Coordinates of C-alpha atoms and ligand atoms in Angstrom, one line a residue:
Chain A
X1 CA 102.6 361.0 -3.2
X2 CA 106.0 362.5 -4.0
X3 CA 105.2 365.6 -2.0
X4 CA 104.4 363.6 1.1
X5 CA 107.9 362.5 2.3
X6 CA 109.1 366.0 1.6
X7 CA 106.4 367.5 3.7
X8 CA 107.1 365.1 6.6
X9 CA 110.8 365.7 6.4
X10 CA 110.3 369.5 6.5
X11 CA 108.7 369.5 10.0
X12 CA 111.5 367.7 11.9
X13 CA 113.9 370.0 10.1
X14 CA 112.0 373.1 11.3
X15 CA 111.8 371.6 14.8
X16 CA 115.6 371.0 14.7
X17 CA 116.3 374.5 13.5
X18 CA 114.1 375.9 16.3
X19 CA 115.8 373.7 18.8
X20 CA 119.3 375.1 17.9
X21 CA 120.5 377.3 20.8
X22 CA 121.7 380.1 18.6
X23 CA 118.3 380.3 16.9
X24 CA 116.6 380.3 20.3
X25 CA 118.8 383.1 21.6
X26 CA 118.1 385.1 18.4
X27 CA 114.4 384.6 18.9
X28 CA 114.7 385.8 22.5
X29 CA 116.6 388.9 21.3
X30 CA 113.8 389.6 18.8
X31 CA 111.2 389.2 21.5
X32 CA 113.2 391.5 23.7
X33 CA 113.3 394.2 21.0
X34 CA 109.6 394.0 20.6
X35 CA 108.9 394.5 24.3
X36 CA 109.1 398.3 24.4
X37 CA 106.3 398.4 21.8
X38 CA 104.0 396.5 24.2
X39 CA 104.8 398.1 27.6
X40 CA 106.3 401.5 28.3
X41 CA 110.1 401.3 28.0
X42 CA 111.1 402.0 31.6
X43 CA 108.8 399.2 32.7
X44 CA 110.3 396.9 30.0
X45 CA 113.8 397.6 31.3
X46 CA 112.7 397.1 34.9
X47 CA 111.2 393.7 33.9
X48 CA 114.5 392.7 32.3
X49 CA 116.5 393.6 35.4
X50 CA 114.2 391.5 37.5
X51 CA 114.3 388.7 35.0
X52 CA 118.1 388.5 35.5
X53 CA 117.7 388.8 39.2
X54 CA 115.2 385.9 39.4
X55 CA 117.4 383.7 37.1
X56 CA 120.4 384.4 39.2
X57 CA 118.4 383.3 42.3
X58 CA 117.2 380.3 40.4
X59 CA 120.7 379.2 39.6
X60 CA 121.1 378.7 43.3
X61 CA 117.7 377.4 44.2
X62 CA 116.8 375.4 41.1
X63 CA 120.2 373.9 40.4
X64 CA 122.1 373.9 43.7
X65 CA 119.0 373.2 45.9
X66 CA 119.9 376.1 48.1
X67 CA 117.1 378.5 49.2
X68 CA 118.6 381.8 50.0
X69 CA 116.4 384.4 51.8
X70 CA 119.1 387.1 51.5
X71 CA 119.4 387.7 47.8
X72 CA 118.2 391.3 48.2
X73 CA 121.6 392.0 49.8
X74 CA 123.3 391.4 46.5
X75 CA 120.7 393.2 44.5
X76 CA 120.9 396.2 46.8
X77 CA 124.6 396.2 47.0
X78 CA 124.8 396.1 43.2
X79 CA 122.5 399.1 43.0
X80 CA 124.2 401.2 45.6
X81 CA 127.7 400.5 44.4
X82 CA 126.7 401.3 40.9
X83 CA 125.3 404.6 42.2
X84 CA 128.4 405.3 44.2
X85 CA 130.7 404.6 41.3
X86 CA 128.6 406.6 38.8
X87 CA 127.7 409.5 41.0
X88 CA 130.5 410.0 43.5
X89 CA 133.4 408.6 41.4
X90 CA 132.1 409.8 38.1
X91 CA 132.8 406.4 36.5
X92 CA 131.2 405.5 33.1
X93 CA 128.1 403.3 33.1
X94 CA 130.0 400.1 32.1
X95 CA 132.7 400.6 34.8
X96 CA 130.0 401.4 37.3
X97 CA 128.0 398.3 36.4
X98 CA 131.2 396.3 36.9
X99 CA 131.7 397.9 40.3
X100 CA 128.2 396.9 41.4
X101 CA 128.7 393.3 40.1
X102 CA 132.1 392.9 41.7
X103 CA 130.9 394.3 45.1
X104 CA 128.0 391.8 45.1
X105 CA 130.4 389.0 44.2
X106 CA 132.7 389.9 47.0
X107 CA 129.7 390.0 49.4
X108 CA 128.8 386.6 47.9
X109 CA 132.2 385.3 48.9
X110 CA 131.6 386.4 52.5
X111 CA 128.0 385.0 52.7
X112 CA 129.1 381.8 50.9
X113 CA 132.0 381.1 53.3
X114 CA 129.6 381.4 56.3
X115 CA 126.5 379.8 54.9
X116 CA 127.4 377.1 52.4
X117 CA 127.8 374.2 54.8
X118 CA 124.4 374.8 56.3
X119 CA 121.6 372.7 55.1
X120 CA 117.9 373.5 54.3
X121 CA 116.2 375.9 56.6
X122 CA 119.5 376.8 58.3
X123 CA 120.9 378.0 55.1
X124 CA 117.8 380.2 54.6
X125 CA 118.1 381.6 58.1
X126 CA 121.8 382.3 57.9
X127 CA 121.4 384.1 54.5
X128 CA 118.5 386.1 55.9
X129 CA 120.4 387.1 59.0
X130 CA 123.5 388.2 56.9
X131 CA 121.2 390.2 54.6
X132 CA 119.7 392.0 57.5
X133 CA 123.2 393.1 58.6
X134 CA 123.9 394.4 55.1
X135 CA 120.5 396.2 55.2
X136 CA 121.3 398.0 58.4
X137 CA 124.8 398.8 57.2
X138 CA 123.3 400.4 54.1
X139 CA 120.9 402.4 56.3
X140 CA 123.9 403.8 58.3
X141 CA 126.5 404.2 55.6
X142 CA 127.2 407.9 54.8
X143 CA 126.9 407.6 51.0
X144 CA 123.5 405.8 50.7
X145 CA 121.2 408.7 51.6
X146 CA 119.4 406.7 54.3
X147 CA 115.7 406.5 53.9
X148 CA 115.7 408.7 50.8
X149 CA 118.0 406.4 48.9
X150 CA 120.6 407.6 46.5
X151 CA 118.9 409.7 43.9
X152 CA 119.8 411.3 40.6
X153 CA 122.4 408.7 39.6
X154 CA 123.6 409.8 36.1
X155 CA 123.3 407.3 33.2
X156 CA 126.2 408.7 31.2
X157 CA 127.6 407.6 27.8
X158 CA 129.0 404.3 26.6
X159 CA 132.2 404.5 24.6
X160 CA 131.7 408.3 24.3
X161 CA 129.2 407.5 21.6
X162 CA 126.0 406.1 22.9
X163 CA 124.0 408.4 25.0
X164 CA 122.1 406.4 27.6
X165 CA 120.1 409.5 28.6
X166 CA 118.7 410.6 25.3
X167 CA 115.7 409.2 23.5
X168 CA 115.5 408.0 19.9
X169 CA 112.5 407.1 17.7
X170 CA 112.5 403.7 16.1
X171 CA 109.4 402.5 14.1
X172 CA 107.4 405.3 15.7
X173 CA 108.3 404.3 19.2
X174 CA 110.2 407.0 21.2
X175 CA 112.4 405.5 23.9
X176 CA 115.9 405.6 25.4
X177 CA 116.8 402.9 22.9
X178 CA 120.6 402.9 23.6
X179 CA 119.9 402.3 27.3
X180 CA 117.3 399.7 26.4
X181 CA 119.7 397.8 24.1
X182 CA 122.4 397.8 26.8
X183 CA 120.0 396.4 29.4
X184 CA 118.6 393.8 27.0
X185 CA 122.0 392.6 25.9
X186 CA 123.3 392.4 29.4
X187 CA 120.2 390.5 30.5
X188 CA 120.5 388.0 27.7
X189 CA 124.2 387.7 28.3
X190 CA 123.5 386.9 31.9
X191 CA 121.1 384.2 30.9
X192 CA 123.5 382.8 28.3
X193 CA 126.2 382.6 31.0
X194 CA 123.8 380.6 33.3
X195 CA 122.8 378.3 30.4
X196 CA 126.4 377.7 29.4
X197 CA 127.5 377.1 33.0
X198 CA 124.8 374.5 33.5
X199 CA 125.7 372.7 30.3
X200 CA 129.4 372.7 31.2
X201 CA 131.3 369.8 33.0
X202 CA 130.8 371.8 36.2
X203 CA 127.1 372.0 35.5
X204 CA 126.9 368.2 35.3
X205 CA 128.8 367.9 38.6
X206 CA 126.4 370.5 40.1
X207 CA 123.4 368.4 39.0
X208 CA 124.9 365.3 40.5
X209 CA 125.5 367.2 43.8
X210 CA 122.0 368.4 43.9
X211 CA 120.6 365.0 43.1
X212 CA 122.5 363.0 45.7
X213 CA 125.2 364.9 47.6
X214 CA 126.6 361.9 49.6
X215 CA 126.9 359.9 46.4
X216 CA 128.6 362.8 44.7
X217 CA 131.1 363.2 47.5
X218 CA 131.7 359.4 47.5
X219 CA 132.9 359.8 43.8
X220 CA 135.2 362.6 44.8
X221 CA 133.1 365.6 43.8
X222 CA 133.9 368.5 46.1
X223 CA 130.2 369.4 46.8
X224 CA 130.9 372.4 49.1
X225 CA 133.3 373.9 46.7
X226 CA 131.0 373.6 43.7
X227 CA 128.1 375.0 45.6
X228 CA 130.3 377.9 46.9
X229 CA 131.2 379.1 43.5
X230 CA 127.7 378.7 42.2
X231 CA 126.6 380.9 45.1
X232 CA 129.2 383.5 44.3
X233 CA 128.1 383.5 40.6
X234 CA 124.5 383.9 41.6
X235 CA 125.4 386.8 43.9
X236 CA 127.4 388.5 41.1
X237 CA 124.5 388.2 38.6
X238 CA 122.0 389.4 41.2
X239 CA 124.4 392.4 41.8
X240 CA 124.5 393.1 38.1
X241 CA 120.7 393.0 38.0
X242 CA 120.5 395.5 40.9
X243 CA 123.1 397.8 39.2
X244 CA 121.2 397.7 36.0
X245 CA 118.0 398.7 37.8
X246 CA 119.8 401.6 39.4
X247 CA 121.0 402.6 36.0
X248 CA 117.5 402.5 34.5
X249 CA 115.7 404.3 37.4
X250 CA 118.6 406.6 38.4
X251 CA 117.9 405.5 41.9
X252 CA 119.2 403.1 44.5
X253 CA 116.9 402.7 47.5
X254 CA 116.6 400.7 50.7
X255 CA 113.7 398.7 49.1
X256 CA 116.3 397.1 46.8
X257 CA 118.1 395.6 49.8
X258 CA 115.1 394.9 52.1
X259 CA 113.9 391.5 53.0
X260 CA 110.7 392.0 51.0
X261 CA 112.9 392.0 47.9
X262 CA 114.4 388.7 48.9
X263 CA 110.9 387.3 49.2
X264 CA 109.8 388.9 45.9
X265 CA 112.5 387.0 44.0
X266 CA 111.5 383.7 45.6
X267 CA 107.9 384.4 44.4
X268 CA 109.0 385.2 40.9
X269 CA 111.0 382.1 40.7
X270 CA 108.4 379.8 42.1
X271 CA 105.6 381.3 40.0
X272 CA 107.6 381.1 36.8
X273 CA 109.0 377.6 37.5
X274 CA 112.0 376.8 39.7
X275 CA 114.7 374.8 38.0
X276 CA 113.7 375.8 34.4
X277 CA 115.9 378.1 32.4
X278 CA 113.3 380.7 31.4
X279 CA 110.7 380.2 34.2
X280 CA 112.1 382.8 36.6
X281 CA 112.3 385.4 33.8
X282 CA 108.6 384.7 32.9
X283 CA 107.7 384.9 36.6
X284 CA 109.6 388.2 36.9
X285 CA 107.8 389.7 33.9
X286 CA 104.4 388.5 35.2
X287 CA 104.9 389.9 38.7
X288 CA 106.4 393.2 37.6
X289 CA 103.7 393.7 35.1
X290 CA 101.0 392.9 37.7
X291 CA 102.6 395.5 40.1
X292 CA 102.4 398.1 37.4
X293 CA 98.9 397.2 36.1
X294 CA 97.4 397.1 39.5
X295 CA 99.2 400.1 40.9
X296 CA 95.8 401.8 41.4
X297 CA 94.8 399.3 44.0
X298 CA 97.5 400.5 46.4
X299 CA 98.2 398.1 49.3
X300 CA 95.8 395.5 47.9
X301 CA 98.3 394.6 45.2
X302 CA 100.3 392.7 47.8
X303 CA 97.2 390.8 48.9
X304 CA 96.4 389.9 45.4
X305 CA 99.9 388.7 44.6
X306 CA 99.8 386.7 47.8
X307 CA 96.6 385.1 46.6
X308 CA 98.1 384.3 43.2
X309 CA 101.1 382.8 44.9
X310 CA 98.9 380.6 47.1
X311 CA 97.0 379.4 44.0
X312 CA 100.2 378.7 42.2
X313 CA 101.7 376.7 45.0
X314 CA 98.5 374.7 45.4
X315 CA 97.6 374.1 41.8
X316 CA 100.6 374.7 39.6
X317 CA 103.5 373.5 41.7
X318 CA 105.9 373.4 38.8
X319 CA 105.3 377.1 38.0
X320 CA 104.2 378.5 34.6
X321 CA 107.1 377.2 32.5
X322 CA 107.3 374.0 34.5
X323 CA 103.6 373.2 34.0
X324 CA 103.8 374.1 30.3
X325 CA 106.8 371.7 29.8
X326 CA 105.1 368.9 31.7
X327 CA 101.9 369.4 29.6
X328 CA 103.9 369.4 26.4
X329 CA 105.8 366.4 27.5
X330 CA 102.6 364.5 28.3
X331 CA 101.0 365.6 25.0
X332 CA 104.0 364.2 23.0
X333 CA 103.7 360.7 24.4
Chain B
X1 CA 147.9 335.5 54.2
X2 CA 151.3 336.6 53.0
X3 CA 150.0 339.6 51.0
X4 CA 150.6 343.1 52.2
X5 CA 148.0 345.1 54.1
X6 CA 146.5 347.8 52.0
X7 CA 143.8 349.2 54.3
X8 CA 143.7 348.9 58.0
X9 CA 142.4 350.5 61.2
X10 CA 143.7 350.5 64.7
X11 CA 141.5 350.8 67.8
X12 CA 138.9 352.5 65.7
X13 CA 136.1 354.0 67.8
X14 CA 132.9 356.0 67.1
X15 CA 130.4 357.3 69.7
X16 CA 127.0 358.7 69.0
X17 CA 126.0 360.8 72.1
X18 CA 127.4 358.3 74.5
X19 CA 126.5 355.2 72.5
X20 CA 129.5 353.4 71.2
X21 CA 128.7 352.1 67.7
X22 CA 132.3 351.1 66.9
X23 CA 134.4 350.0 69.9
X24 CA 138.1 349.7 69.4
X25 CA 138.1 347.8 66.1
X26 CA 141.3 346.4 64.6
X27 CA 141.0 345.4 61.0
X28 CA 143.5 344.5 58.3
X29 CA 142.5 344.1 54.7
X30 CA 145.1 342.3 52.5
X31 CA 145.8 343.6 49.1
X32 CA 144.1 341.8 46.2
X33 CA 141.6 340.0 48.4
X34 CA 137.8 340.1 48.9
X35 CA 137.2 340.7 52.5
X36 CA 133.7 340.4 54.0
X37 CA 132.5 342.3 57.0
X38 CA 129.5 340.5 58.5
X39 CA 127.4 340.8 61.7
X40 CA 123.9 341.2 63.0
X41 CA 121.8 344.4 62.3
X42 CA 123.2 347.4 64.2
X43 CA 126.6 345.8 64.7
X44 CA 128.3 348.9 63.3
X45 CA 129.2 347.7 59.8
X46 CA 128.0 350.8 57.9
X47 CA 129.5 353.0 60.6
X48 CA 132.9 351.4 60.0
X49 CA 132.5 352.2 56.3
X50 CA 131.6 355.8 57.1
X51 CA 134.7 356.1 59.2
X52 CA 137.0 354.4 56.7
X53 CA 135.8 356.6 53.9
X54 CA 135.8 359.7 56.1
X55 CA 132.1 360.4 55.9
X56 CA 132.1 360.5 59.7
X57 CA 134.9 361.8 62.0
X58 CA 136.4 359.2 64.3
X59 CA 136.1 359.4 68.0
X60 CA 139.4 357.6 68.4
X61 CA 141.9 355.3 66.7
X62 CA 143.6 355.6 63.3
X63 CA 143.1 354.5 59.7
X64 CA 145.9 353.7 57.2
X65 CA 145.7 353.3 53.5
X66 CA 149.0 351.7 52.3
X67 CA 151.7 353.8 54.0
X68 CA 149.5 356.8 54.7
X69 CA 147.6 357.8 57.8
X70 CA 144.2 359.0 56.4
X71 CA 142.4 359.5 59.7
X72 CA 142.2 363.2 59.2
X73 CA 141.6 363.4 55.4
X74 CA 138.3 364.5 53.9
X75 CA 135.9 362.2 52.1
X76 CA 136.8 363.7 48.8
X77 CA 140.5 363.3 49.5
X78 CA 140.4 359.6 50.2
X79 CA 138.6 359.0 46.9
X80 CA 141.6 360.6 45.2
X81 CA 143.8 358.1 47.1
X82 CA 141.9 355.2 45.5
X83 CA 139.4 354.3 48.2
X84 CA 135.8 354.4 46.9
X85 CA 132.6 353.2 48.5
X86 CA 129.0 352.4 47.6
X87 CA 126.0 352.8 49.8
X88 CA 123.7 350.4 51.6
X89 CA 120.7 352.2 50.1
X90 CA 121.0 352.2 46.4
X91 CA 122.6 355.5 45.4
X92 CA 122.4 356.7 41.8
X93 CA 121.8 360.2 40.4
X94 CA 118.1 359.7 39.7
X95 CA 117.6 362.8 37.5
X96 CA 120.6 362.2 35.4
X97 CA 120.7 359.8 32.5
X98 CA 122.4 356.5 32.9
X99 CA 125.2 357.7 30.6
X100 CA 125.6 360.9 32.6
X101 CA 125.8 358.9 35.9
X102 CA 128.9 357.3 34.5
X103 CA 130.3 360.4 32.8
X104 CA 130.2 362.4 36.0
X105 CA 132.2 359.7 37.7
X106 CA 134.7 359.7 34.9
X107 CA 134.8 363.5 34.9
X108 CA 135.6 363.4 38.6
X109 CA 138.4 360.9 38.0
X110 CA 139.9 363.1 35.3
X111 CA 139.8 366.1 37.6
X112 CA 137.7 368.1 35.1
X113 CA 134.9 369.2 37.5
X114 CA 136.1 372.8 37.7
X115 CA 136.1 373.4 33.9
X116 CA 133.0 375.7 34.0
X117 CA 134.2 377.5 30.9
X118 CA 134.0 374.4 28.7
X119 CA 130.9 373.5 26.7
X120 CA 128.9 370.4 27.2
X121 CA 130.8 368.8 24.3
X122 CA 133.8 368.4 26.6
X123 CA 131.8 365.5 28.2
X124 CA 131.9 363.6 24.9
X125 CA 135.5 362.7 25.7
X126 CA 134.1 360.3 28.4
X127 CA 131.4 358.7 26.3
X128 CA 133.4 355.8 24.8
X129 CA 134.7 354.7 28.2
X130 CA 131.2 355.0 29.6
X131 CA 129.8 352.9 26.8
X132 CA 132.3 350.1 27.6
X133 CA 131.1 350.1 31.2
X134 CA 127.5 350.1 30.1
X135 CA 128.2 347.0 28.0
X136 CA 130.0 345.3 30.9
X137 CA 127.0 345.8 33.1
X138 CA 124.4 345.0 30.5
X139 CA 123.0 348.5 30.6
X140 CA 123.7 349.5 27.0
X141 CA 120.1 349.8 25.9
X142 CA 119.4 352.2 28.8
X143 CA 122.1 354.9 28.2
X144 CA 119.6 357.7 27.8
X145 CA 117.0 356.6 30.4
X146 CA 116.8 358.5 33.6
X147 CA 118.4 356.5 36.4
X148 CA 115.4 356.9 38.6
X149 CA 113.3 354.9 36.0
X150 CA 115.5 351.8 36.2
X151 CA 114.3 348.6 37.9
X152 CA 116.0 348.0 41.2
X153 CA 118.5 345.4 40.0
X154 CA 119.6 347.6 37.2
X155 CA 120.0 350.5 39.5
X156 CA 122.4 348.6 41.7
X157 CA 124.3 347.5 38.6
X158 CA 124.6 351.1 37.6
X159 CA 125.8 352.0 41.0
X160 CA 128.5 349.4 40.8
X161 CA 129.5 350.5 37.3
X162 CA 129.7 354.2 38.5
X163 CA 131.8 353.2 41.5
X164 CA 134.2 351.3 39.1
X165 CA 134.3 354.2 36.7
X166 CA 136.2 356.0 39.4
X167 CA 138.7 353.2 39.1
X168 CA 139.3 352.5 42.8
X169 CA 142.1 350.4 44.1
X170 CA 140.1 349.6 47.2
X171 CA 136.4 349.1 46.7
X172 CA 134.0 349.3 49.7
X173 CA 130.6 347.7 49.0
X174 CA 127.8 348.1 51.5
X175 CA 125.4 345.2 51.0
X176 CA 125.5 345.1 47.2
X177 CA 122.9 342.3 46.9
X178 CA 120.4 343.7 49.5
X179 CA 116.8 343.4 48.3
X180 CA 117.6 341.5 45.2
X181 CA 116.0 338.4 43.7
X182 CA 118.0 335.2 43.3
X183 CA 118.8 335.9 39.7
X184 CA 120.1 339.4 40.3
X185 CA 122.1 338.1 43.2
X186 CA 123.9 335.6 41.0
X187 CA 124.5 338.3 38.4
X188 CA 125.8 340.8 40.9
X189 CA 128.2 338.1 42.4
X190 CA 129.7 337.6 39.0
X191 CA 130.1 341.4 38.5
X192 CA 131.8 341.7 41.9
X193 CA 134.1 338.9 41.1
X194 CA 135.1 340.6 37.9
X195 CA 135.4 344.0 39.5
X196 CA 137.7 342.4 42.1
X197 CA 140.3 341.5 39.6
X198 CA 143.3 343.6 40.3
X199 CA 141.6 345.3 43.2
X200 CA 140.9 344.9 46.8
X201 CA 137.3 344.6 48.0
X202 CA 135.9 345.1 51.4
X203 CA 132.2 344.2 51.5
X204 CA 129.4 344.2 54.0
X205 CA 127.0 341.4 53.2
X206 CA 124.0 339.7 54.9
X207 CA 123.6 337.0 52.3
X208 CA 125.9 334.3 53.6
X209 CA 125.8 332.3 50.4
X210 CA 127.3 335.3 48.7
X211 CA 129.9 335.6 51.4
X212 CA 130.8 332.0 51.2
X213 CA 131.3 332.1 47.5
X214 CA 133.2 335.4 47.2
X215 CA 135.1 336.2 50.4
X216 CA 138.7 335.2 51.0
X217 CA 138.5 336.3 54.5
X218 CA 135.7 337.3 56.9
X219 CA 135.5 339.5 59.9
X220 CA 132.5 339.2 62.2
X221 CA 131.4 342.3 64.0
X222 CA 129.1 342.4 66.9
X223 CA 128.3 345.5 69.0
X224 CA 131.1 347.4 67.4
X225 CA 133.7 344.9 68.3
X226 CA 135.5 342.2 66.3
X227 CA 134.0 338.8 67.3
X228 CA 136.0 336.5 65.0
X229 CA 138.0 336.5 61.9
X230 CA 139.2 333.9 59.4
X231 CA 138.1 331.9 56.4
X232 CA 134.4 331.0 56.0
X233 CA 134.8 327.6 57.5
X234 CA 136.7 328.9 60.5
X235 CA 134.2 331.7 61.2
X236 CA 131.2 329.4 60.7
X237 CA 132.6 326.9 63.2
X238 CA 133.3 329.6 65.9
X239 CA 130.9 329.1 68.8
X240 CA 130.9 332.9 69.6
X241 CA 129.7 333.6 66.0
X242 CA 127.0 331.0 66.3
X243 CA 125.8 332.6 69.5
X244 CA 125.7 336.1 68.0
X245 CA 123.8 334.8 65.0
X246 CA 121.6 332.7 67.3
X247 CA 118.5 332.7 65.0
X248 CA 120.8 332.2 62.0
X249 CA 123.0 329.5 63.5
X250 CA 121.7 326.8 61.2
X251 CA 122.0 329.1 58.2
X252 CA 125.7 329.6 59.0
X253 CA 126.3 325.9 59.2
X254 CA 124.6 325.0 55.9
X255 CA 125.6 327.8 53.6
Ligands
LIG1 N1 124.3 359.0 62.6 C1 124.0 358.2 63.7 N2 123.5 358.7 64.8 C2 123.2 358.0 65.9 N3 123.3 356.6 65.9 C3 123.8 356.0 64.8 C4 124.1 356.8 63.6 N4 124.5 355.9 62.7 C5 124.4 354.7 63.3 N5 124.0 354.7 64.5 C6 123.8 353.6 65.4 O1 125.0 352.8 65.4 C7 124.7 351.4 65.4 C8 125.3 350.8 64.3 O2 124.7 351.2 63.1 P1 125.2 350.7 61.6 O3 124.3 351.3 60.7 O4 126.6 350.9 61.5 O5 124.8 349.1 61.7 P2 125.0 348.1 60.6 O6 125.9 347.0 61.1 O7 125.3 348.7 59.3 O8 123.5 347.5 60.6 P3 122.6 347.0 59.3 O9 123.0 345.6 59.1 O10 121.2 347.1 59.8 O11 122.9 347.8 58.2 C9 123.1 351.3 65.4 O12 122.7 351.1 66.7 C10 122.7 352.7 64.9 O13 121.5 353.0 65.5
LIG2 MG1 124.5 348.9 57.5

């Protein structure tokens, strides 16, 4: 009998420990470190970049209720500006990542000023149109390499110590571990930033604005201003994701900025679960892995992914993480 | 009425594609009073509210709050000047908890909305004040419930509490008792009476019993124009008002 209360007390304690944010971030870090043992390292890094891209997009769609069809413009701009800084200006990798991120943020300021007052489908149309302008500008710009893209972007060294190019062997797995760690840490930092932002006073105001914009304005919340800065943040993080992808692959190409990419990030977010913190990352992992695993099918991959998307929309409207949470919530009652 | 005018409009006009919803309205609301705006459906009452609170641009005329011309200010700016409204259709943040509904209003009042770098704990600074409001509005057991899950009467109470959390000097209420049962109406009347202490209230209301018991002064609107103004007795006796309310004539007399 004496052991019983102890036993029942232990379970909530474990649950409370697991629910602590610091513990959850640590578990995510561990999971991230295990990833290169499951899939080959470059694919793992690509997955992390897309996870950040999808989460940046979700910040806008899931928490500000704005469906952007032009997010590839930020992703592509991040990639090209990273390449430009690293290859043409011979900046180090961190400075080059910062260049890509800032360029995307600046572009976000331009897009945001024009689009933020539009509602619903008009917002989607305006962002799509602006993204097409950026795409054609990248086709024409002298430094982008046109159809071939910008190739052979150097990875360089961090702090003159960590060689992002070289490979190391850890627990029998040979991989560019320095590069992998950098990508993992930046990906997690991006997610932490989003989580922190959503929990902040501004995050509460943002949720109020998304919930009932007129009511929010009637209480004096400056809805357009809040949405504008969320848009710029989302653009900056999408730019960082694109810059990281260029760092990993040594390549910035037009596909990064094309409208298909804008569509792909919508798919990732919806399949993973819009408006959930980890859903978009899960969706990104799933879709990137599918692309890789089914590469042998050629053009049929697109058809298959389209079919998966249709099934998701029809049967699992909340996305993978959303459905899981709803199921767990129902099971608890 | 010897009190000073706190909110007024002059020759206020609003057109919707050639249709004039508000047609040269003059209105003075005296400080510290409860002023009712009544009139048949489609008279333009909600449109007047939208104009006064700058949710709609005016087609003509001017609006003054105290000594300031607010005709060209934004909706967010007039809130900062102390003029806060509620909505005809119950407006709460459904996916926020009852407590957060209040805390976001208190946050807006404190001007802390842009503090994106602070953690969620910064919101705890508003919890005590929110709890007081919850108690005043008999919502204390519901603090962690999602607002969307509240029954209708509680939602409207929360809406009123949230509006008051912004601490307005002039409170604009658009049909605060609409769709309520008799009990809730009585409770809401009491809440409005208490909220009006030290404030000015302009309210749109269809329930003439509520108007009779609360309003110091009444303006009757019909087709966007002022039809009559005065105390309840004066307005109820006005033949023009009886005509506009044709079907309701007996109701006016007996309320
Ligand atoms: N945004 C709008 N666009 C076009 N017409 C409008 C708009 N808003 C209001 N109207 C019209 O203006 C007139 C006045 O509407 P309003 O909502 O102000 O009336 P009301 O007095 O509040 O009526 P109710 O008692 O039904 O709430 C109506 O004929 C309405 O159709
Ligand atoms: Mg109305």
